[in-house]
Amino acid sequence: MIARIFIPIILAIVLPDLYFDQHYLRRSSWRTWWKRMLWWLPSVILLGYTVALASIRNFAPDDLSWLNIYLFLIGSIVAPKAIFALCSGAGLLYSRLTHTRHNWGNLIALPLCAFLLYLLVYGSTLGFRKLEIRHIDIYSRELPKAFDGYRIAQFSDAHVGTLTGSRRRIITRFVDSLNAQKADAIVFTGDLQNMQPAELEPVHDLLKSLHAKDGVFSVLGNHDYSQYIQTDPATKMAHERETISRERQFGWTLLLNEHRIIRRGKDSLVIAGEENDGRPPFPHRGNINKTLAGIAPSAYVVMLQHDPSAWRRSILPRSHAQLTLSGHTHGGQIQLFGLRPTMLSCKEDYGLYLDGHRALYVSAGVGALIPFRFGIPGEIAVITLHKLP
């Protein structure tokens, strides 16, 4: 992970301290060499930490606490320094252009840095532990009458490898909350693990306890294909088979470009599960034709697809699926004033989207590889289907 953005991180660590050294440390009581060494010491340590993490072959270390500590230090030390240096530098330029003595950039930087620290602490603690139940109503004329009021509880992006130690209570809470909805079906839309299926063993009994009238249905997400470990293809394939086996041991119906038909008398509803259909570098395993083979055009289809970008790319033009449920984006994990970073890369990044009589719901998920959420809590989506006359 760190290797992908190695250069920007190094620049973010070094450049602010160069600015402070040039404009402040040399002109104050800090100008003695040992005091300046004390100032630079955290950055030197972080440089070494960065190099060590970047040298790891896998996407992230096996013990994620090393990554979490690193990201917390980056957020609490490097980011405030960078913001202060940017504001101070802009204020210094403005004061020189206007021939004023005061650097107003310093005053602007202080509340920004304070807010950043609040965002970091809250998002890493209370924000990540928060769980909401969202109720969504879907209306359709094509829904069979017997399924009017049918309820589907969706959860996504559990990333159970992150939910260890004190965070294990998050898993217990969302399992209890899912069962409490008494939905007709529970669906999981991918990313159960971070990197390896061994993460699933400690939560086996909890996930096995999920139950619904028509069962628990799931699909794989990009993290479930073991693509984030650097090893030979045979080992990756073995890990993938183990992940598939474990989900089935939970009693879930894992759909690999497959579908299942649920019946109510003479009426029926299709729950289809397409494998991950992502854009590079994410896995592209989806096969919409295979997933819906033998399904009549008049059938009402609920499509499970981890990556929401597949909705416009392949599901809308190549199928008649009326409702698609996705995850993957985590809602950006941060939302300020209604803005999320995933809006820059995803047209449909969070919430309900409509295209004529067809709908997509993108879940914010429950967990994440990085334990942080601000303004976009983990969620369980309870989707109720309604038949229009």
C-alpha positions as MATLAB code, in Angstrom:
seq = 'MIARIFIPIILAIVLPDLYFDQHYLRRSSWRTWWKRMLWWLPSVILLGYTVALASIRNFAPDDLSWLNIYLFLIGSIVAPKAIFALCSGAGLLYSRLTHTRHNWGNLIALPLCAFLLYLLVYGSTLGFRKLEIRHIDIYSRELPKAFDGYRIAQFSDAHVGTLTGSRRRIITRFVDSLNAQKADAIVFTGDLQNMQPAELEPVHDLLKSLHAKDGVFSVLGNHDYSQYIQTDPATKMAHERETISRERQFGWTLLLNEHRIIRRGKDSLVIAGEENDGRPPFPHRGNINKTLAGIAPSAYVVMLQHDPSAWRRSILPRSHAQLTLSGHTHGGQIQLFGLRPTMLSCKEDYGLYLDGHRALYVSAGVGALIPFRFGIPGEIAVITLHKLP';
ca = [
       0.000    0.000    0.000;
       2.672    2.514    1.083;
       4.894    1.577   -1.870;
       2.206    2.885   -4.268;
       2.403    6.412   -2.835;
       5.963    6.308   -1.519;
       7.207    9.517   -3.168;
       4.237   11.754   -2.130;
       4.539   10.546    1.470;
       8.273   11.252    1.573;
       7.688   14.743    0.189;
       4.905   15.361    2.724;
       7.267   14.382    5.545;
      10.314   16.358    4.404;
       9.068   19.540    2.705;
       7.117   21.032    5.665;
      10.120   20.575    7.966;
      12.379   22.212    5.394;
       9.992   25.174    5.380;
       9.929   25.399    9.174;
      13.703   25.017    9.359;
      14.254   27.806    6.853;
      11.683   30.315    8.107;
      11.439   29.669   11.839;
      14.036   27.398   13.421;
      17.049   29.344   12.186;
      15.596   32.597   13.499;
      14.646   31.495   17.010;
      16.003   29.781   20.071;
      15.769   26.546   18.053;
      18.691   27.521   15.844;
      21.202   25.539   17.929;
      22.014   22.251   16.235;
      20.728   19.889   18.922;
      17.360   21.650   19.159;
      16.974   21.475   15.417;
      17.826   17.759   15.630;
      15.000   17.306   18.142;
      12.606   18.982   15.712;
      13.700   16.764   12.831;
      13.764   13.535   14.880;
      10.054   12.572   14.362;
      10.410   13.075   10.615;
      13.565   10.962   10.502;
      11.783    8.167   12.390;
       8.793    8.398   10.051;
      11.087    8.264    7.028;
      12.531    5.005    8.322;
       9.042    3.704    9.111;
       7.906    4.610    5.589;
      10.831    2.811    3.955;
      10.213   -0.281    6.101;
       6.509   -0.464    5.175;
       7.227    0.225    1.511;
       9.625   -2.713    1.439;
       6.895   -5.187    2.443;
       5.974   -7.394   -0.506;
       2.297   -7.655    0.359;
      -0.224   -4.832    0.058;
      -0.176   -4.438    3.851;
       1.697   -6.114    6.728;
       0.189   -9.271    8.197;
      -0.115   -7.470   11.527;
      -2.227   -4.457   10.599;
      -1.418   -2.684   13.865;
       1.900   -1.602   12.286;
       0.015    0.037    9.429;
      -2.591    1.600   11.718;
       0.065    3.107   14.011;
       1.885    4.468   10.980;
      -1.236    6.060    9.504;
      -2.123    7.582   12.885;
       1.359    9.143   13.095;
       1.053   10.452    9.543;
      -2.332   11.960   10.394;
      -1.302   13.445   13.718;
       2.212   14.706   12.832;
       2.781   14.951    9.092;
      -0.638   16.177    7.967;
      -0.874   19.076   10.489;
       2.667   20.156    9.617;
       1.842   20.057    5.911;
      -1.349   22.084    6.363;
       0.391   24.639    8.560;
       3.294   24.964    6.115;
       0.921   25.453    3.152;
      -1.163   28.075    4.957;
       1.895   29.802    6.386;
       3.657   29.815    3.021;
       0.586   31.264    1.292;
       0.240   33.871    4.047;
       3.916   34.780    3.783;
       3.619   35.262    0.033;
       0.521   37.416    0.501;
       2.191   39.581    3.171;
       5.169   40.216    0.907;
       2.959   41.095   -2.051;
       0.868   43.492    0.048;
       3.813   44.750    2.154;
       2.135   43.837    5.443;
       3.858   42.498    8.542;
       1.333   39.908    9.678;
       1.198   36.398    8.271;
      -2.539   35.660    8.428;
      -1.896   32.176    7.073;
      -0.607   31.120   10.493;
      -3.895   32.126   12.129;
      -5.920   30.260    9.506;
      -3.744   27.149    9.896;
      -4.308   26.768   13.637;
      -8.071   25.948   13.554;
      -7.548   23.776   10.453;
      -4.909   21.712   12.260;
      -7.102   21.459   15.358;
     -10.024   20.219   13.250;
      -7.763   17.704   11.501;
      -6.683   16.253   14.846;
     -10.316   16.056   15.994;
     -11.268   14.337   12.731;
      -8.426   11.835   13.160;
      -9.194   10.939   16.778;
     -12.980   10.761   16.333;
     -12.799    8.866   13.038;
     -10.396    6.287   14.487;
     -12.514    5.644   17.572;
     -16.207    6.520   17.831;
     -16.660    7.131   14.106;
     -15.422    3.679   13.126;
     -17.520    1.935   15.769;
     -20.775    3.622   14.789;
     -23.350    1.435   13.019;
     -26.595    2.606   11.403;
     -29.629    0.765   10.069;
     -30.761    2.381    6.813;
     -34.210    1.665    5.400;
     -34.643    1.876    1.627;
     -37.880    1.366   -0.288;
     -37.779    0.103   -3.884;
     -40.902    0.363   -6.051;
     -41.448   -1.652   -9.210;
     -44.317   -2.687  -11.456;
     -42.381   -5.823  -12.417;
     -42.217   -7.173   -8.877;
     -44.432  -10.265   -8.488;
     -47.397   -9.614   -6.213;
     -46.399  -12.305   -3.706;
     -43.135  -10.405   -3.046;
     -44.773   -7.091   -2.202;
     -43.139   -6.125    1.114;
     -40.217   -8.538    0.679;
     -37.312   -7.427    2.892;
     -33.610   -7.855    2.115;
     -30.943   -6.988    4.699;
     -27.676   -6.068    2.989;
     -24.244   -5.794    4.555;
     -20.975   -5.337    2.741;
     -17.213   -4.890    3.112;
     -16.846   -6.506    6.526;
     -13.022   -6.681    6.360;
     -13.053   -8.902    9.436;
      -9.242   -8.932    9.633;
      -9.472   -5.365   10.920;
     -12.151   -6.190   13.493;
      -9.887   -7.845   16.050;
      -9.286   -7.176   19.724;
     -11.676   -4.560   21.093;
     -13.155   -4.093   17.606;
     -14.533   -7.641   17.660;
     -17.599   -6.150   19.349;
     -18.395   -4.458   16.025;
     -18.866   -7.881   14.401;
     -21.029   -9.088   17.264;
     -23.159   -5.963   17.021;
     -23.733   -6.116   13.275;
     -24.518   -9.842   13.365;
     -27.051   -9.254   16.149;
     -28.480   -6.264   14.265;
     -28.777   -8.233   11.022;
     -30.627  -11.078   12.705;
     -32.853   -8.589   14.544;
     -34.175   -7.238   11.226;
     -35.931  -10.586   10.618;
     -35.477  -10.032    6.896;
     -36.680  -12.512    4.292;
     -33.107  -12.722    2.956;
     -29.680  -11.498    4.036;
     -27.154  -10.623    1.328;
     -23.449   -9.893    1.592;
     -21.863   -7.974   -1.281;
     -18.182   -8.808   -0.920;
     -14.866   -8.094    0.826;
     -15.189  -10.390    3.796;
     -11.432  -10.466    4.414;
      -8.531   -8.066    4.036;
      -5.928  -10.326    2.469;
      -6.085  -13.977    3.568;
      -8.782  -16.503    4.550;
      -7.068  -17.181    7.896;
      -8.729  -13.953    9.069;
     -12.117  -15.700    8.927;
     -11.407  -18.432   11.478;
     -11.837  -16.294   14.646;
     -15.293  -15.105   13.507;
     -16.552  -18.412   12.105;
     -19.205  -19.007   14.760;
     -20.467  -15.423   14.618;
     -20.909  -15.387   10.853;
     -22.427  -18.871   10.906;
     -25.135  -17.564   13.245;
     -26.614  -15.286   10.571;
     -30.037  -16.519    9.528;
     -32.997  -15.435    7.427;
     -36.140  -17.122    6.111;
     -34.772  -17.602    2.584;
     -31.113  -17.815    3.595;
     -27.897  -15.789    3.398;
     -26.513  -15.058   -0.087;
     -23.054  -13.691   -0.857;
     -20.592  -12.762   -3.592;
     -16.835  -12.221   -3.559;
     -15.198   -8.792   -3.512;
     -11.780   -7.780   -4.761;
     -10.147   -8.505   -1.375;
     -11.588  -12.029   -1.352;
      -9.445  -13.138   -4.301;
      -6.174  -12.952   -2.315;
      -4.717  -10.525   -4.850;
      -3.147   -8.407   -2.107;
      -0.502  -10.967   -1.180;
       2.642  -11.441   -3.226;
       3.008  -15.154   -3.784;
       2.836  -17.728   -6.548;
      -0.425  -18.259   -8.477;
      -0.984  -21.726   -6.998;
      -0.940  -20.341   -3.444;
      -3.299  -17.537   -4.391;
      -5.680  -20.046   -5.950;
      -5.518  -22.200   -2.814;
      -6.366  -19.162   -0.666;
      -9.272  -18.309   -2.949;
     -10.634  -21.859   -2.693;
     -10.328  -21.677    1.094;
     -12.264  -18.396    1.221;
     -15.013  -19.941   -0.911;
     -15.067  -23.037    1.299;
     -15.286  -21.011    4.509;
     -18.227  -18.923    3.277;
     -20.087  -22.100    2.427;
     -19.225  -23.537    5.851;
     -21.008  -20.531    7.352;
     -24.153  -21.855    5.666;
     -24.156  -19.019    3.151;
     -25.117  -19.486   -0.487;
     -22.055  -18.094   -2.258;
     -22.952  -17.205   -5.845;
     -20.123  -17.378   -8.387;
     -21.753  -16.106  -11.568;
     -24.862  -18.024  -10.495;
     -28.411  -17.405   -9.373;
     -31.060  -18.877   -7.111;
     -34.832  -18.723   -7.465;
     -37.023  -17.951   -4.456;
     -40.644  -18.970   -4.748;
     -43.837  -17.785   -3.136;
     -46.622  -19.939   -4.505;
     -46.681  -19.422   -8.275;
     -44.558  -16.267   -8.097;
     -40.757  -16.176   -8.012;
     -37.866  -13.795   -7.464;
     -34.276  -14.304   -8.602;
     -31.237  -13.517   -6.469;
     -28.222  -13.488   -8.792;
     -24.600  -13.151   -7.795;
     -21.988  -12.001  -10.267;
     -18.307  -12.305   -9.463;
     -16.301   -9.111   -9.102;
     -16.516   -7.067  -12.309;
     -13.998   -4.333  -11.615;
     -11.883   -1.956  -13.588;
      -8.077   -2.450  -13.395;
      -6.377   -3.091  -11.033;
      -9.397   -4.860   -9.508;
     -10.333   -8.433  -10.524;
     -12.546   -8.850  -13.575;
     -14.303  -12.181  -13.064;
     -17.887  -11.189  -13.810;
     -19.887  -13.006  -16.469;
     -23.365  -11.517  -16.755;
     -24.543  -14.030  -19.363;
     -23.525  -17.009  -17.228;
     -25.008  -15.411  -14.109;
     -28.454  -15.033  -15.685;
     -28.434  -18.102  -17.931;
     -31.927  -19.520  -18.252;
     -33.648  -16.586  -16.559;
     -36.712  -15.280  -18.402;
     -36.717  -11.575  -19.355;
     -39.894  -11.131  -17.312;
     -38.298  -12.336  -14.061;
     -37.602   -9.902  -11.232;
     -33.844  -10.040  -10.568;
     -31.905   -8.801   -7.551;
     -28.273   -8.685   -8.693;
     -25.400   -8.859   -6.189;
     -22.230   -7.266   -7.576;
     -19.430   -6.002   -5.361;
     -18.191   -3.228   -7.667;
     -20.843   -0.563   -8.452;
     -18.996    0.579  -11.573;
     -20.282   -2.614  -13.243;
     -23.865   -1.302  -13.060;
     -23.542    1.142  -15.963;
     -20.724   -0.732  -17.677;
     -22.358   -4.145  -18.015;
     -25.461   -4.751  -15.879;
     -27.683   -2.029  -17.367;
     -26.814   -2.632  -21.040;
     -26.512   -6.419  -20.912;
     -29.185   -7.581  -18.491;
     -32.675   -6.810  -17.248;
     -31.781   -6.909  -13.515;
     -34.177   -4.494  -11.836;
     -32.230   -4.042   -8.580;
     -28.469   -4.195   -8.097;
     -26.819   -4.214   -4.661;
     -23.143   -3.263   -4.354;
     -20.464   -2.116   -1.923;
     -16.710   -1.657   -2.499;
     -16.434    2.123   -2.016;
     -17.068    2.297    1.777;
     -18.696    5.645    0.969;
     -15.169    7.063    0.903;
     -14.992    6.548    4.713;
     -15.154   10.310    5.140;
     -17.877   12.784    4.260;
     -17.715   16.537    4.822;
     -20.576   18.810    3.768;
     -21.969   16.003    1.619;
     -18.667   15.549   -0.229;
     -16.790   12.249   -0.346;
     -13.399   11.442   -1.930;
     -14.945    8.531   -3.866;
     -17.076   11.017   -5.807;
     -13.941   11.802   -7.810;
     -13.552    8.257   -9.111;
     -17.055    6.738   -8.953;
     -20.215    8.061  -10.548;
     -22.272    5.943   -8.157;
     -20.273    5.806   -4.943;
     -22.877    5.667   -2.150;
     -26.625    5.479   -1.740;
     -29.565    4.858   -4.051;
     -29.382    5.543   -7.794;
     -32.161    5.180  -10.356;
     -32.098    4.711  -14.102;
     -35.679    4.572  -15.298;
     -37.347    1.680  -13.491;
     -34.017    0.113  -12.488;
     -32.142    0.789   -9.252;
     -28.693    0.482   -7.704;
     -27.950    0.697   -4.011;
     -24.305    1.147   -2.967;
     -23.680    0.311    0.678;
     -21.144    2.148    2.835;
     -20.198   -1.245    4.262;
     -19.459   -2.222    7.831;
     -15.678   -2.311    8.189;
     -12.561   -1.292    6.270;
      -8.910   -2.203    5.908;
      -8.059    1.089    7.641;
     -10.168    1.563   10.813;
     -11.411    5.091   10.186;
     -14.781    6.647    9.390;
     -15.983   10.229    9.683;
     -19.452   11.306    8.632;
     -20.134    8.012    6.864;
     -20.742    5.312    9.492;
     -20.906    1.598    8.891;
     -24.350    0.456    7.895;
     -26.848   -2.314    7.412;
     -29.281   -1.549    4.599;
     -32.784   -2.951    4.968;
     -34.364   -2.891    1.515;
     -38.112   -3.358    1.204;
     -39.565   -4.200   -2.209;
     -42.963   -2.743   -3.124;
     -45.152   -3.573   -6.102;
     -46.594   -0.662   -8.003;
     -50.090   -1.133   -9.462;
];
